[in-house]
Amino acid sequence: MRRFAYLRPARLEEALAAAAEPETAWLAGGTNLVELMKRGVARPARLVDLAGLEDLATITPLAAGGLSIGAAVRNADLARHPVILRDAPILAEAVLSAAAPQIRNRATTAGNLLQAPRCAGFLDPGAACNRRAAGSGCAARGGDGRDAAVLGATEACIAVHPSDLAVPLVALDARLRVAGRDGERTIALGTLYGADGASTLPPGELVRAVLLPAEAAGFAGHARYLKLRERTSFAFALVSAAAALRIAGGRIVAARVALGGVAPRPWRPAEAEAVLAGAVPTDALFRAAADAALAAARPIAENGFKIELARRVLVRALTLALRGTPARVPALAASPFAPAGEGARHG
Amino acid sequence: MADLPEPLPVQSAAPEAAEASIIGLTLNGVTRVVPLDDPRVTLLDLLRERLGLSGAKKGCDRGQCGACTVLLDGRRVNACLVLAVTLDGAAVETIEGLGGGGALHPLQAAFVEHDALQCGFCTPGQIMSALGLLAEEGNDPDPERIRAGMSGNLCRCGAHPAIVAAIRAVIGAGDRSEMPE
Amino acid sequence: MAEGTAPISPEGAAIGRPIARDDGVAKVTGRARYAADCRPPGLLHAVIAPSRIARGRVTAFDLDAAMAEPGVVAVMTPANRPPLAEDPDAKTAPIVFRLDLLQDDRIRYAGQPVAVVIGETLEAAEEGAFRLAPAYAAEPALVDIDAAEPFVPETVGLGAPVERRRGDVEAALATAAHRVQRRYETAAQVHNPLEPHAVVAVWEGDRLWVDTPSQNVARAQRRIAGLLGLPPDHVHIRSPFVGGGFGAKAFPAGPQVLGILAARLVGRPVKLVLSRAQMFGAVGHRAPTRQTLRLGLADDGTIAALAHHARVASSRFDDFFEPAAALSGGVYAAGAVETTHEAVRLDIATPVVMRGPGEATGSLALECAIDEAAAELGLDPLAFRRLNHADTEPISGRPFSSKALRACYDAGAARFGWAGRPLAPRSLSDSDGRLVGLGIGTAVFPSMMFQAEARALLRADGAAIVELGAHEIGQGAATALRQIAADALGLPLSAVTLRTGASDLPDAGGAAGSSHTATAGSAIHAAGTALVARLAALATADPASPLHGAGNAVLFAADGALHAGDGRRDPHAAVLARAGLGAIEARGAAAPDRAARASHAMAAHGAVFAEVAVDPDLGAIRVTRLVGAFAAGRIVNPRLARSQLVGGMIWGLSLALHEAAQFDPATGAIANADLGAYRIPVHADLPFVEALLVAEEDTLVNPLGVKGVGEIGITGTAGAVANAVWHATGVRIRRFPIRIEDLALAMPGREKEDDA
């Protein structure tokens, strides 16, 4: 690890001023950054610790409806927060399916959204990686593609975005409150990610909060996250899906869908939502929506199976969402081995 | 916590700031002032290489095995991913602080009784993680919640069933895991 | 068995008691001191710089950059590495592996150490190693077992025959009523004990003190002394606790020697601990296999022919060939049987023994093939296994010294609830629509025995100290061996202290081959017997003893006293006191009984039953129940034996479903070299695992009747899990570990069924 200067500002302005220096990284939970520094993938000269800043770690209702989730809210606190469990339990399900309790006790909301890909090429500082060093090439291109994207991959990068939390957040139209030296702005979460999945935030800008719109709560009764992975717990998604439905009169009034593990960013297939909107929910409809969601998918090397698995995971997630959100996040969160249950907490 | 020194003033503009620093932390209930020679030192390496507390183990140094689990401000964390320089004012509990007066903590006793360990390398982390689990989940005896809640702690010897049985015994949920139907 | 051996298990004996492990309290309190926990004064930290290419040469280091890191003390490269007395590539003993000790600039596998950076702190040494940035002249590397040219090695494993035959397999196959031929693939695996290899080396002149985990301190002492040109007794290896070995610590690995050399170079104590990524490099692994099983079956369900052929991989520069097919010579009765191997050489590190070397992967293929044969015949897979029970060892015709396999089938099937299992696959489901399957595998592991010595000292107060360089690697040796010692000496457990885990003690043999309790225990038994004999001689010759004049043969030791059969007794302490002796000592040795082993096959057996749930659309698998029943001779400590067996079963599950080291064809390196991407099971993967102990008596295997339980749990289990997956889905996956996509895409999928 490269030696670094450690700064712990007490005020946002100080923090933004400090982060304006080159080679500076924000330090929040550190669960991803410290690992990357140990690997030599991240070699910042300065760390600006956010722990001293006020109000980054709270969840508060917004005046216009919806919620503001502080950037430094720990994953574990998000997952057990009563307002989240009431208005957006799918976020808790996604968070609890990620990593391990020790990680969730440290990792933060914004850190989760900004985490680095787990692509072996990216994580090896000696390997070619366009994401780390533009133009250096892509070591992952030579592999079997198993962990590679099937949607939205670019010539430069085929890694998938590893976040679980980002998948339902993108589906629910979350926005970000971002602070810079020139003031604050609000952006759609989807625009945080560039084509290769890297953050589009200029250096020195800071995510202060994730804003969940008021409409999100309308989906709370029929929203599920499902994650296919190679261990029952403590594994990244092979493919995952968030499905959120608003149901009235036997019809889907509105649908929000996103996929994880298949693209450089959390993938929001508007085509699938269009298929679902206004329709009577049936297995056939869900399959049609999944087909639409994956219509543009293209395999890399040997990973064509991910396209079919993503279809099936999305169909299942929609089926579970239709059944209703369970009263409590299952012990095996987002797992195919959680009890299928009756759901319907919100009726 | 009351007798901790004030946090050091932040030198917010100097790139060479904090080359060496002093942190105050409460370690197993005892307030310590710890000089830090290097900002890169993790909590795990602080404990193991500088403070002589080698109970927390380094199994992966990447947050992927849980052998270094300690409680930080009452919550279980991977000590390998926490920079010591961030810990001014924090409270850390390690396996060395468990139990007291020569007696084993009930979790420690249950691990021995259920033979919930073999090589023992993951054991301090498993026990500290179980302690954190009980704090987070209360006495929920659902074995699936215990298994999911302990999944951040790898064990290569295969003591898992005994570990879950030991935790359930401490909760008072019986000491044998029932065979599912 | 030696004459005058004391009765093994009289009333109140320690052997057989399920006492808690002696090292339990030290381990749950964090007080157990592993090698990396040591911090001698003046300690420096050493960090290995590994090669990132698999074949070629190192052309340059950025030494200036490394040394410029504050706190870096030295960089050890081939240019300044202290001299060795032996070429690390020389085969100086029958079983010795070539080591990479910076002998030149050649690179023969990714992860090979190319330099060592030594620093005042770990942080400095790590950054120094990063900055070293070796430059390479890379050559094309081959790491694909299927792409290399095979050859037939001279031996497999540690000197086992590459081919064995009994009967004419080809003729029997040609005339068989039914033939089944199947090919199975297993992936490379890495031991990954939770404790990475570590060494703390302190030189005092020409004496060397080494704290390092070892499964064989005597072997490590010989190897290190040889390499350094020291008398073996100048090398003091201490290994009181080993944080898991599984074979990776059976032989001293290169990095451990590099830590010692680094200490020599800088003239200060050095600690070198491998990173987790480096555990995927220079410390061995389990080779991948390609296995073909051919079975010829008669109409009555008996096996007429069984042929097991395995292709395995080794390195280009040394020989270890996973004996994957060998076990098939001993499991099922067959009219004709043969086991054969071929090998390829790849640009990889040399594989080494890994828990169940050969047996693990071979059993997986065999048990799947047996299941496929049963399905071919329409027979229940347990009934088919019973029908083909081997009453004698098929490959040799020798009788077994003991074999309670049928009782294992009975006990396991009853506990598991095998009866009523539908024959057809895809017959069962749970209430959530997941497919459920039940599978079985036969477990078998040879009962090995090696040479060992032990020393017993009885003190005037009647307490004893037993010493030998045995190894507590988590298997419970420290406890089980003390139980054996207590009975051998006729002392209560509380009066016996065991000193172990150091090379200064008598050579107890290695903790490998599931043999340690049998081997080291037999030596302790012999030492105890010899000590009791000396004590008895003192007593019977002493007119003041109640036993005066009693013949040695009728004496036995128990409860801290010598006893005649007629109620007369004389406490150990009283015998010594009257003789005016402060202590008496005796030594004992153990070795395999070659005559008994020539005439009898010796193995532990078991039956493993698995229940899996499979998501019919997604292909996700969960092993919901795993029950094994095992017969392994005398069980010294049932509580600890069960733990061993359960652990082995979890390894078997992992072999079938989880573990695979993925070699990147472009670089030759293992691409998933961490514990996130190399996936061993977690708690949530293991809802229910149980091991039952089936009684078995064996008077031939060794004086104690102990067979060993360390590895047998893997065998049978991997096959049982795979067979359960087939029974759940009707899909037979033959590439292991079973991947979600292989299973999911081979299943029709529930939605599509609905459409039909």
mmCIF file with all atom_site columns, C-alpha atoms in Angstrom, chain A residues 237-347:
data_model
loop_
_atom_site.group_PDB
_atom_site.id
_atom_site.type_symbol
_atom_site.label_atom_id
_atom_site.label_alt_id
_atom_site.label_comp_id
_atom_site.label_asym_id
_atom_site.label_entity_id
_atom_site.label_seq_id
_atom_site.pdbx_PDB_ins_code
_atom_site.Cartn_x
_atom_site.Cartn_y
_atom_site.Cartn_z
_atom_site.occupancy
_atom_site.B_iso_or_equiv
_atom_site.pdbx_formal_charge
_atom_site.auth_seq_id
_atom_site.auth_comp_id
_atom_site.auth_asym_id
_atom_site.auth_atom_id
_atom_site.pdbx_PDB_model_num
ATOM 1   C CA . ALA A 1 237 ? -24.469 -12.261 -8.214  1.00 0.00 ? 237 ALA A CA 1
ATOM 2   C CA . LEU A 1 238 ? -24.094 -14.453 -11.225 1.00 0.00 ? 238 LEU A CA 1
ATOM 3   C CA . VAL A 1 239 ? -27.293 -12.740 -12.288 1.00 0.00 ? 239 VAL A CA 1
ATOM 4   C CA . SER A 1 240 ? -29.879 -10.900 -10.209 1.00 0.00 ? 240 SER A CA 1
ATOM 5   C CA . ALA A 1 241 ? -33.125 -9.071  -10.736 1.00 0.00 ? 241 ALA A CA 1
ATOM 6   C CA . ALA A 1 242 ? -35.231 -6.494  -8.950  1.00 0.00 ? 242 ALA A CA 1
ATOM 7   C CA . ALA A 1 243 ? -38.923 -6.544  -9.750  1.00 0.00 ? 243 ALA A CA 1
ATOM 8   C CA . ALA A 1 244 ? -41.405 -4.048  -8.333  1.00 0.00 ? 244 ALA A CA 1
ATOM 9   C CA . LEU A 1 245 ? -45.052 -3.943  -9.282  1.00 0.00 ? 245 LEU A CA 1
ATOM 10  C CA . ARG A 1 246 ? -47.926 -1.642  -8.487  1.00 0.00 ? 246 ARG A CA 1
ATOM 11  C CA . ILE A 1 247 ? -51.096 -3.682  -8.763  1.00 0.00 ? 247 ILE A CA 1
ATOM 12  C CA . ALA A 1 248 ? -54.689 -2.481  -8.861  1.00 0.00 ? 248 ALA A CA 1
ATOM 13  C CA . GLY A 1 249 ? -57.825 -4.132  -10.082 1.00 0.00 ? 249 GLY A CA 1
ATOM 14  C CA . GLY A 1 250 ? -55.999 -7.253  -11.092 1.00 0.00 ? 250 GLY A CA 1
ATOM 15  C CA . ARG A 1 251 ? -53.699 -5.333  -13.384 1.00 0.00 ? 251 ARG A CA 1
ATOM 16  C CA . ILE A 1 252 ? -50.127 -4.132  -13.229 1.00 0.00 ? 252 ILE A CA 1
ATOM 17  C CA . VAL A 1 253 ? -50.492 -0.383  -13.004 1.00 0.00 ? 253 VAL A CA 1
ATOM 18  C CA . ALA A 1 254 ? -46.772 0.186   -13.122 1.00 0.00 ? 254 ALA A CA 1
ATOM 19  C CA . ALA A 1 255 ? -43.665 -1.980  -13.172 1.00 0.00 ? 255 ALA A CA 1
ATOM 20  C CA . ARG A 1 256 ? -40.051 -1.292  -12.263 1.00 0.00 ? 256 ARG A CA 1
ATOM 21  C CA . VAL A 1 257 ? -37.452 -3.789  -13.295 1.00 0.00 ? 257 VAL A CA 1
ATOM 22  C CA . ALA A 1 258 ? -33.659 -3.935  -13.171 1.00 0.00 ? 258 ALA A CA 1
ATOM 23  C CA . LEU A 1 259 ? -31.008 -6.578  -13.642 1.00 0.00 ? 259 LEU A CA 1
ATOM 24  C CA . GLY A 1 260 ? -27.686 -7.117  -11.875 1.00 0.00 ? 260 GLY A CA 1
ATOM 25  C CA . GLY A 1 261 ? -24.631 -9.119  -12.840 1.00 0.00 ? 261 GLY A CA 1
ATOM 26  C CA . VAL A 1 262 ? -25.277 -8.752  -16.555 1.00 0.00 ? 262 VAL A CA 1
ATOM 27  C CA . ALA A 1 263 ? -24.030 -5.297  -17.484 1.00 0.00 ? 263 ALA A CA 1
ATOM 28  C CA . PRO A 1 264 ? -21.365 -2.730  -16.592 1.00 0.00 ? 264 PRO A CA 1
ATOM 29  C CA . ARG A 1 265 ? -24.029 -0.862  -14.672 1.00 0.00 ? 265 ARG A CA 1
ATOM 30  C CA . PRO A 1 266 ? -27.286 -1.806  -12.987 1.00 0.00 ? 266 PRO A CA 1
ATOM 31  C CA . TRP A 1 267 ? -29.423 -2.480  -16.034 1.00 0.00 ? 267 TRP A CA 1
ATOM 32  C CA . ARG A 1 268 ? -32.874 -0.953  -16.305 1.00 0.00 ? 268 ARG A CA 1
ATOM 33  C CA . PRO A 1 269 ? -34.730 -2.530  -19.233 1.00 0.00 ? 269 PRO A CA 1
ATOM 34  C CA . ALA A 1 270 ? -37.439 -0.038  -20.112 1.00 0.00 ? 270 ALA A CA 1
ATOM 35  C CA . GLU A 1 271 ? -38.677 -2.476  -22.764 1.00 0.00 ? 271 GLU A CA 1
ATOM 36  C CA . ALA A 1 272 ? -39.663 -4.971  -20.096 1.00 0.00 ? 272 ALA A CA 1
ATOM 37  C CA . GLU A 1 273 ? -41.472 -2.359  -18.048 1.00 0.00 ? 273 GLU A CA 1
ATOM 38  C CA . ALA A 1 274 ? -43.426 -1.333  -21.123 1.00 0.00 ? 274 ALA A CA 1
ATOM 39  C CA . VAL A 1 275 ? -44.543 -4.917  -21.687 1.00 0.00 ? 275 VAL A CA 1
ATOM 40  C CA . LEU A 1 276 ? -45.741 -5.159  -18.092 1.00 0.00 ? 276 LEU A CA 1
ATOM 41  C CA . ALA A 1 277 ? -47.459 -1.811  -17.706 1.00 0.00 ? 277 ALA A CA 1
ATOM 42  C CA . GLY A 1 278 ? -51.245 -2.060  -17.786 1.00 0.00 ? 278 GLY A CA 1
ATOM 43  C CA . ALA A 1 279 ? -51.282 -5.799  -18.370 1.00 0.00 ? 279 ALA A CA 1
ATOM 44  C CA . VAL A 1 280 ? -52.873 -8.623  -16.430 1.00 0.00 ? 280 VAL A CA 1
ATOM 45  C CA . PRO A 1 281 ? -50.058 -10.520 -14.714 1.00 0.00 ? 281 PRO A CA 1
ATOM 46  C CA . THR A 1 282 ? -49.531 -14.031 -16.070 1.00 0.00 ? 282 THR A CA 1
ATOM 47  C CA . ASP A 1 283 ? -46.590 -16.332 -16.494 1.00 0.00 ? 283 ASP A CA 1
ATOM 48  C CA . ALA A 1 284 ? -46.695 -15.670 -20.196 1.00 0.00 ? 284 ALA A CA 1
ATOM 49  C CA . LEU A 1 285 ? -46.581 -11.924 -19.621 1.00 0.00 ? 285 LEU A CA 1
ATOM 50  C CA . PHE A 1 286 ? -43.572 -12.273 -17.325 1.00 0.00 ? 286 PHE A CA 1
ATOM 51  C CA . ARG A 1 287 ? -41.800 -14.379 -19.907 1.00 0.00 ? 287 ARG A CA 1
ATOM 52  C CA . ALA A 1 288 ? -42.542 -11.806 -22.564 1.00 0.00 ? 288 ALA A CA 1
ATOM 53  C CA . ALA A 1 289 ? -41.180 -9.079  -20.317 1.00 0.00 ? 289 ALA A CA 1
ATOM 54  C CA . ALA A 1 290 ? -38.037 -11.097 -19.659 1.00 0.00 ? 290 ALA A CA 1
ATOM 55  C CA . ASP A 1 291 ? -37.585 -11.734 -23.368 1.00 0.00 ? 291 ASP A CA 1
ATOM 56  C CA . ALA A 1 292 ? -37.876 -8.002  -23.957 1.00 0.00 ? 292 ALA A CA 1
ATOM 57  C CA . ALA A 1 293 ? -35.400 -7.251  -21.195 1.00 0.00 ? 293 ALA A CA 1
ATOM 58  C CA . LEU A 1 294 ? -32.791 -9.545  -22.727 1.00 0.00 ? 294 LEU A CA 1
ATOM 59  C CA . ALA A 1 295 ? -33.572 -8.905  -26.392 1.00 0.00 ? 295 ALA A CA 1
ATOM 60  C CA . ALA A 1 296 ? -30.442 -6.864  -26.897 1.00 0.00 ? 296 ALA A CA 1
ATOM 61  C CA . ALA A 1 297 ? -28.196 -9.251  -24.954 1.00 0.00 ? 297 ALA A CA 1
ATOM 62  C CA . ARG A 1 298 ? -25.080 -10.572 -26.666 1.00 0.00 ? 298 ARG A CA 1
ATOM 63  C CA . PRO A 1 299 ? -22.752 -13.234 -25.266 1.00 0.00 ? 299 PRO A CA 1
ATOM 64  C CA . ILE A 1 300 ? -19.030 -12.795 -24.744 1.00 0.00 ? 300 ILE A CA 1
ATOM 65  C CA . ALA A 1 301 ? -16.962 -15.947 -25.131 1.00 0.00 ? 301 ALA A CA 1
ATOM 66  C CA . GLU A 1 302 ? -18.802 -18.720 -23.298 1.00 0.00 ? 302 GLU A CA 1
ATOM 67  C CA . ASN A 1 303 ? -21.238 -16.688 -21.241 1.00 0.00 ? 303 ASN A CA 1
ATOM 68  C CA . GLY A 1 304 ? -24.333 -17.038 -23.395 1.00 0.00 ? 304 GLY A CA 1
ATOM 69  C CA . PHE A 1 305 ? -25.921 -18.957 -20.546 1.00 0.00 ? 305 PHE A CA 1
ATOM 70  C CA . LYS A 1 306 ? -26.237 -15.735 -18.604 1.00 0.00 ? 306 LYS A CA 1
ATOM 71  C CA . ILE A 1 307 ? -28.814 -14.478 -21.050 1.00 0.00 ? 307 ILE A CA 1
ATOM 72  C CA . GLU A 1 308 ? -31.095 -17.415 -20.397 1.00 0.00 ? 308 GLU A CA 1
ATOM 73  C CA . LEU A 1 309 ? -30.407 -17.381 -16.664 1.00 0.00 ? 309 LEU A CA 1
ATOM 74  C CA . ALA A 1 310 ? -31.187 -13.670 -16.500 1.00 0.00 ? 310 ALA A CA 1
ATOM 75  C CA . ARG A 1 311 ? -34.486 -14.311 -18.254 1.00 0.00 ? 311 ARG A CA 1
ATOM 76  C CA . ARG A 1 312 ? -35.392 -16.995 -15.758 1.00 0.00 ? 312 ARG A CA 1
ATOM 77  C CA . VAL A 1 313 ? -34.288 -14.952 -12.754 1.00 0.00 ? 313 VAL A CA 1
ATOM 78  C CA . LEU A 1 314 ? -36.375 -12.020 -13.909 1.00 0.00 ? 314 LEU A CA 1
ATOM 79  C CA . VAL A 1 315 ? -39.434 -14.217 -14.477 1.00 0.00 ? 315 VAL A CA 1
ATOM 80  C CA . ARG A 1 316 ? -39.034 -15.602 -10.977 1.00 0.00 ? 316 ARG A CA 1
ATOM 81  C CA . ALA A 1 317 ? -38.516 -12.190 -9.433  1.00 0.00 ? 317 ALA A CA 1
ATOM 82  C CA . LEU A 1 318 ? -41.680 -10.947 -11.095 1.00 0.00 ? 318 LEU A CA 1
ATOM 83  C CA . THR A 1 319 ? -43.544 -14.027 -9.898  1.00 0.00 ? 319 THR A CA 1
ATOM 84  C CA . LEU A 1 320 ? -42.376 -13.458 -6.337  1.00 0.00 ? 320 LEU A CA 1
ATOM 85  C CA . ALA A 1 321 ? -43.214 -9.763  -6.533  1.00 0.00 ? 321 ALA A CA 1
ATOM 86  C CA . LEU A 1 322 ? -46.706 -10.550 -7.718  1.00 0.00 ? 322 LEU A CA 1
ATOM 87  C CA . ARG A 1 323 ? -47.119 -12.886 -4.767  1.00 0.00 ? 323 ARG A CA 1
ATOM 88  C CA . GLY A 1 324 ? -46.297 -9.995  -2.453  1.00 0.00 ? 324 GLY A CA 1
ATOM 89  C CA . THR A 1 325 ? -43.493 -8.746  -0.283  1.00 0.00 ? 325 THR A CA 1
ATOM 90  C CA . PRO A 1 326 ? -43.020 -10.916 2.809   1.00 0.00 ? 326 PRO A CA 1
ATOM 91  C CA . ALA A 1 327 ? -43.470 -9.391  6.239   1.00 0.00 ? 327 ALA A CA 1
ATOM 92  C CA . ARG A 1 328 ? -39.806 -9.899  7.031   1.00 0.00 ? 328 ARG A CA 1
ATOM 93  C CA . VAL A 1 329 ? -36.798 -10.223 4.786   1.00 0.00 ? 329 VAL A CA 1
ATOM 94  C CA . PRO A 1 330 ? -36.152 -13.966 4.604   1.00 0.00 ? 330 PRO A CA 1
ATOM 95  C CA . ALA A 1 331 ? -33.157 -15.354 6.456   1.00 0.00 ? 331 ALA A CA 1
ATOM 96  C CA . LEU A 1 332 ? -31.636 -16.336 3.124   1.00 0.00 ? 332 LEU A CA 1
ATOM 97  C CA . ALA A 1 333 ? -32.192 -12.917 1.600   1.00 0.00 ? 333 ALA A CA 1
ATOM 98  C CA . ALA A 1 334 ? -32.904 -12.886 -2.134  1.00 0.00 ? 334 ALA A CA 1
ATOM 99  C CA . SER A 1 335 ? -32.046 -16.580 -2.325  1.00 0.00 ? 335 SER A CA 1
ATOM 100 C CA . PRO A 1 336 ? -33.844 -19.142 -4.467  1.00 0.00 ? 336 PRO A CA 1
ATOM 101 C CA . PHE A 1 337 ? -33.809 -21.179 -1.261  1.00 0.00 ? 337 PHE A CA 1
ATOM 102 C CA . ALA A 1 338 ? -35.785 -18.691 0.780   1.00 0.00 ? 338 ALA A CA 1
ATOM 103 C CA . PRO A 1 339 ? -39.280 -19.988 1.450   1.00 0.00 ? 339 PRO A CA 1
ATOM 104 C CA . ALA A 1 340 ? -41.447 -18.999 -1.500  1.00 0.00 ? 340 ALA A CA 1
ATOM 105 C CA . GLY A 1 341 ? -44.083 -18.075 1.074   1.00 0.00 ? 341 GLY A CA 1
ATOM 106 C CA . GLU A 1 342 ? -47.395 -16.342 0.599   1.00 0.00 ? 342 GLU A CA 1
ATOM 107 C CA . GLY A 1 343 ? -46.075 -12.815 0.835   1.00 0.00 ? 343 GLY A CA 1
ATOM 108 C CA . ALA A 1 344 ? -48.733 -10.127 0.549   1.00 0.00 ? 344 ALA A CA 1
ATOM 109 C CA . ARG A 1 345 ? -47.657 -8.090  3.530   1.00 0.00 ? 345 ARG A CA 1
ATOM 110 C CA . HIS A 1 346 ? -49.246 -4.993  2.077   1.00 0.00 ? 346 HIS A CA 1
ATOM 111 C CA . GLY A 1 347 ? -52.189 -6.864  0.554   1.00 0.00 ? 347 GLY A CA 1
#
